[in-house]
Amino acid sequence: MKGLWIKDLKLMAAQKYFFLLILLIAIGMSISAEDVSMMTFPLGFVPFVVSLFGLSTISYDEFDNGNAFLFTLPITRKEYVLEKYALSFVLAFVSLVVMFLFTIFMAAQKGMLLDFDGWMIHFGLYAFILLLQAIMIPFHLKFGQERGRIAIIVLIGALLLIATFIQKGLEFIGIDWMQVLQSLPILGQGTMLILLYGVSFVLLIISLKVSIHIVSKKEF
């Protein structure tokens, strides 16, 4: 497992300029921000982009049939899958903590007051990142980079279509879902956030089991 971490960290080190670009974008957005929403935007943007680097390592492993060589090493397929999930989780979490501290620093420099609702929304985005990982990792392992990307686009498109129908349905019966969310008390919002993370972790566990099954049956 340690060797897999070292391999993937070295692969990502080769993309250090892209990491630097993302960091510069986040810094630029925070410096130029004139309101709280723009100030806290990097909290969701950076962890999402950085977490995708975990997926990129799967593509590198498949390049030139690299998995055929990789699994001759003393690692199990289960360990391989566990490392991919752990890597994506850690990348997103560490980047979230770093951006959280950076946002607090920049807000203090600008004299901005970061309200509770803003924090709730952006911390909710991390749960959304976990949901995306639960969907994207099995697709990448099953179909590879190109076909996996197409399958994910189709799936996300279908989910967005369903969400649009739900929104239109609520509007048709006279329910404004944004107003309902904003009217919830702080305790209610906190409970919803905890519930969202609970659902995300359950789906991650299911996704992990699916991915282990995919890799265990795959021929290289």
mmCIF file with all atom_site columns, N, CA and C in Angstrom, residues 7 11 13 33 41 45 50 53-54 83 91 100 104 129 132 147 159 166-167 180 186 192 195 201 205 208 217-218:
data_model
loop_
_atom_site.group_PDB
_atom_site.id
_atom_site.type_symbol
_atom_site.label_atom_id
_atom_site.label_alt_id
_atom_site.label_comp_id
_atom_site.label_asym_id
_atom_site.label_entity_id
_atom_site.label_seq_id
_atom_site.pdbx_PDB_ins_code
_atom_site.Cartn_x
_atom_site.Cartn_y
_atom_site.Cartn_z
_atom_site.occupancy
_atom_site.B_iso_or_equiv
_atom_site.pdbx_formal_charge
_atom_site.auth_seq_id
_atom_site.auth_comp_id
_atom_site.auth_asym_id
_atom_site.auth_atom_id
_atom_site.pdbx_PDB_model_num
ATOM 1  N N  . LYS A 1 7   ? 3.971   5.794  -5.589  1.00 0.00 ? 7   LYS A N  1
ATOM 2  C CA . LYS A 1 7   ? 3.817   5.821  -7.052  1.00 0.00 ? 7   LYS A CA 1
ATOM 3  C C  . LYS A 1 7   ? 2.873   6.942  -7.485  1.00 0.00 ? 7   LYS A C  1
ATOM 4  N N  . LEU A 1 11  ? 3.470   10.431 -9.560  1.00 0.00 ? 11  LEU A N  1
ATOM 5  C CA . LEU A 1 11  ? 2.727   10.726 -10.789 1.00 0.00 ? 11  LEU A CA 1
ATOM 6  C C  . LEU A 1 11  ? 2.111   12.122 -10.724 1.00 0.00 ? 11  LEU A C  1
ATOM 7  N N  . ALA A 1 13  ? 3.184   14.556 -8.860  1.00 0.00 ? 13  ALA A N  1
ATOM 8  C CA . ALA A 1 13  ? 4.256   15.553 -8.820  1.00 0.00 ? 13  ALA A CA 1
ATOM 9  C C  . ALA A 1 13  ? 4.625   16.012 -10.224 1.00 0.00 ? 13  ALA A C  1
ATOM 10 N N  . ALA A 1 33  ? -12.009 39.237 -4.732  1.00 0.00 ? 33  ALA A N  1
ATOM 11 C CA . ALA A 1 33  ? -13.383 39.086 -4.245  1.00 0.00 ? 33  ALA A CA 1
ATOM 12 C C  . ALA A 1 33  ? -13.881 40.361 -3.582  1.00 0.00 ? 33  ALA A C  1
ATOM 13 N N  . PHE A 1 41  ? -15.893 30.880 -2.627  1.00 0.00 ? 41  PHE A N  1
ATOM 14 C CA . PHE A 1 41  ? -16.016 29.995 -3.793  1.00 0.00 ? 41  PHE A CA 1
ATOM 15 C C  . PHE A 1 41  ? -14.864 28.997 -3.907  1.00 0.00 ? 41  PHE A C  1
ATOM 16 N N  . PHE A 1 45  ? -14.397 24.917 -5.144  1.00 0.00 ? 45  PHE A N  1
ATOM 17 C CA . PHE A 1 45  ? -13.739 24.759 -6.444  1.00 0.00 ? 45  PHE A CA 1
ATOM 18 C C  . PHE A 1 45  ? -12.432 23.969 -6.329  1.00 0.00 ? 45  PHE A C  1
ATOM 19 N N  . VAL A 1 50  ? -8.843  19.265 -7.297  1.00 0.00 ? 50  VAL A N  1
ATOM 20 C CA . VAL A 1 50  ? -7.716  18.490 -6.771  1.00 0.00 ? 50  VAL A CA 1
ATOM 21 C C  . VAL A 1 50  ? -8.094  17.017 -6.615  1.00 0.00 ? 50  VAL A C  1
ATOM 22 N N  . PHE A 1 53  ? -7.410  14.529 -9.387  1.00 0.00 ? 53  PHE A N  1
ATOM 23 C CA . PHE A 1 53  ? -6.077  13.989 -9.621  1.00 0.00 ? 53  PHE A CA 1
ATOM 24 C C  . PHE A 1 53  ? -6.006  12.515 -9.221  1.00 0.00 ? 53  PHE A C  1
ATOM 25 N N  . GLY A 1 54  ? -6.832  12.117 -8.243  1.00 0.00 ? 54  GLY A N  1
ATOM 26 C CA . GLY A 1 54  ? -6.883  10.701 -7.884  1.00 0.00 ? 54  GLY A CA 1
ATOM 27 C C  . GLY A 1 54  ? -7.360  9.848  -9.041  1.00 0.00 ? 54  GLY A C  1
ATOM 28 N N  . GLU A 1 83  ? -6.564  2.068  -2.126  1.00 0.00 ? 83  GLU A N  1
ATOM 29 C CA . GLU A 1 83  ? -5.629  3.202  -2.233  1.00 0.00 ? 83  GLU A CA 1
ATOM 30 C C  . GLU A 1 83  ? -6.192  4.313  -3.098  1.00 0.00 ? 83  GLU A C  1
ATOM 31 N N  . LEU A 1 91  ? -6.902  13.826 -0.810  1.00 0.00 ? 91  LEU A N  1
ATOM 32 C CA . LEU A 1 91  ? -6.632  15.005 -1.636  1.00 0.00 ? 91  LEU A CA 1
ATOM 33 C C  . LEU A 1 91  ? -7.716  16.065 -1.452  1.00 0.00 ? 91  LEU A C  1
ATOM 34 N N  . PHE A 1 100 ? -9.820  26.390 3.585   1.00 0.00 ? 100 PHE A N  1
ATOM 35 C CA . PHE A 1 100 ? -10.572 26.920 4.729   1.00 0.00 ? 100 PHE A CA 1
ATOM 36 C C  . PHE A 1 100 ? -9.720  27.916 5.512   1.00 0.00 ? 100 PHE A C  1
ATOM 37 N N  . ILE A 1 104 ? -10.203 32.086 5.647   1.00 0.00 ? 104 ILE A N  1
ATOM 38 C CA . ILE A 1 104 ? -10.304 32.832 6.905   1.00 0.00 ? 104 ILE A CA 1
ATOM 39 C C  . ILE A 1 104 ? -9.279  33.949 6.946   1.00 0.00 ? 104 ILE A C  1
ATOM 40 N N  . ILE A 1 129 ? -18.629 16.292 -3.521  1.00 0.00 ? 129 ILE A N  1
ATOM 41 C CA . ILE A 1 129 ? -17.393 15.752 -4.107  1.00 0.00 ? 129 ILE A CA 1
ATOM 42 C C  . ILE A 1 129 ? -17.281 14.253 -3.800  1.00 0.00 ? 129 ILE A C  1
ATOM 43 N N  . LEU A 1 132 ? -19.540 12.400 -6.085  1.00 0.00 ? 132 LEU A N  1
ATOM 44 C CA . LEU A 1 132 ? -18.962 12.287 -7.427  1.00 0.00 ? 132 LEU A CA 1
ATOM 45 C C  . LEU A 1 132 ? -17.886 11.211 -7.476  1.00 0.00 ? 132 LEU A C  1
ATOM 46 N N  . ARG A 1 147 ? -14.078 5.922  -22.367 1.00 0.00 ? 147 ARG A N  1
ATOM 47 C CA . ARG A 1 147 ? -15.455 5.446  -22.260 1.00 0.00 ? 147 ARG A CA 1
ATOM 48 C C  . ARG A 1 147 ? -16.050 5.771  -20.898 1.00 0.00 ? 147 ARG A C  1
ATOM 49 N N  . LEU A 1 159 ? -29.013 12.704 -14.327 1.00 0.00 ? 159 LEU A N  1
ATOM 50 C CA . LEU A 1 159 ? -29.312 13.204 -12.982 1.00 0.00 ? 159 LEU A CA 1
ATOM 51 C C  . LEU A 1 159 ? -29.768 14.657 -13.015 1.00 0.00 ? 159 LEU A C  1
ATOM 52 N N  . ILE A 1 166 ? -37.785 17.610 -11.155 1.00 0.00 ? 166 ILE A N  1
ATOM 53 C CA . ILE A 1 166 ? -38.230 17.770 -9.762  1.00 0.00 ? 166 ILE A CA 1
ATOM 54 C C  . ILE A 1 166 ? -38.437 19.243 -9.437  1.00 0.00 ? 166 ILE A C  1
ATOM 55 N N  . GLN A 1 167 ? -37.462 20.087 -9.852  1.00 0.00 ? 167 GLN A N  1
ATOM 56 C CA . GLN A 1 167 ? -37.579 21.517 -9.604  1.00 0.00 ? 167 GLN A CA 1
ATOM 57 C C  . GLN A 1 167 ? -38.820 22.099 -10.269 1.00 0.00 ? 167 GLN A C  1
ATOM 58 N N  . VAL A 1 180 ? -37.405 27.456 0.999   1.00 0.00 ? 180 VAL A N  1
ATOM 59 C CA . VAL A 1 180 ? -37.586 26.468 2.065   1.00 0.00 ? 180 VAL A CA 1
ATOM 60 C C  . VAL A 1 180 ? -36.269 26.194 2.774   1.00 0.00 ? 180 VAL A C  1
ATOM 61 N N  . ILE A 1 186 ? -30.892 27.086 11.921  1.00 0.00 ? 186 ILE A N  1
ATOM 62 C CA . ILE A 1 186 ? -29.496 26.648 11.861  1.00 0.00 ? 186 ILE A CA 1
ATOM 63 C C  . ILE A 1 186 ? -29.366 25.177 12.223  1.00 0.00 ? 186 ILE A C  1
ATOM 64 N N  . MET A 1 192 ? -29.313 18.584 8.201   1.00 0.00 ? 192 MET A N  1
ATOM 65 C CA . MET A 1 192 ? -29.313 18.210 6.785   1.00 0.00 ? 192 MET A CA 1
ATOM 66 C C  . MET A 1 192 ? -27.899 17.955 6.285   1.00 0.00 ? 192 MET A C  1
ATOM 67 N N  . LEU A 1 195 ? -26.829 14.619 7.533   1.00 0.00 ? 195 LEU A N  1
ATOM 68 C CA . LEU A 1 195 ? -27.521 13.594 6.754   1.00 0.00 ? 195 LEU A CA 1
ATOM 69 C C  . LEU A 1 195 ? -26.895 13.433 5.375   1.00 0.00 ? 195 LEU A C  1
ATOM 70 N N  . PHE A 1 201 ? -21.160 8.881  2.612   1.00 0.00 ? 201 PHE A N  1
ATOM 71 C CA . PHE A 1 201 ? -20.268 7.818  3.081   1.00 0.00 ? 201 PHE A CA 1
ATOM 72 C C  . PHE A 1 201 ? -20.862 6.432  2.812   1.00 0.00 ? 201 PHE A C  1
ATOM 73 N N  . ILE A 1 205 ? -19.087 3.552  0.463   1.00 0.00 ? 205 ILE A N  1
ATOM 74 C CA . ILE A 1 205 ? -18.845 2.157  0.853   1.00 0.00 ? 205 ILE A CA 1
ATOM 75 C C  . ILE A 1 205 ? -19.388 1.205  -0.208  1.00 0.00 ? 205 ILE A C  1
ATOM 76 N N  . LEU A 1 208 ? -17.164 1.426  -3.178  1.00 0.00 ? 208 LEU A N  1
ATOM 77 C CA . LEU A 1 208 ? -15.907 0.715  -2.934  1.00 0.00 ? 208 LEU A CA 1
ATOM 78 C C  . LEU A 1 208 ? -16.070 -0.774 -3.191  1.00 0.00 ? 208 LEU A C  1
ATOM 79 N N  . LYS A 1 217 ? -12.460 -8.941 -11.122 1.00 0.00 ? 217 LYS A N  1
ATOM 80 C CA . LYS A 1 217 ? -12.905 -9.720 -12.285 1.00 0.00 ? 217 LYS A CA 1
ATOM 81 C C  . LYS A 1 217 ? -12.227 -9.274 -13.574 1.00 0.00 ? 217 LYS A C  1
ATOM 82 N N  . LYS A 1 218 ? -11.476 -8.207 -13.515 1.00 0.00 ? 218 LYS A N  1
ATOM 83 C CA . LYS A 1 218 ? -10.893 -7.634 -14.730 1.00 0.00 ? 218 LYS A CA 1
ATOM 84 C C  . LYS A 1 218 ? -9.635  -8.408 -15.134 1.00 0.00 ? 218 LYS A C  1
#
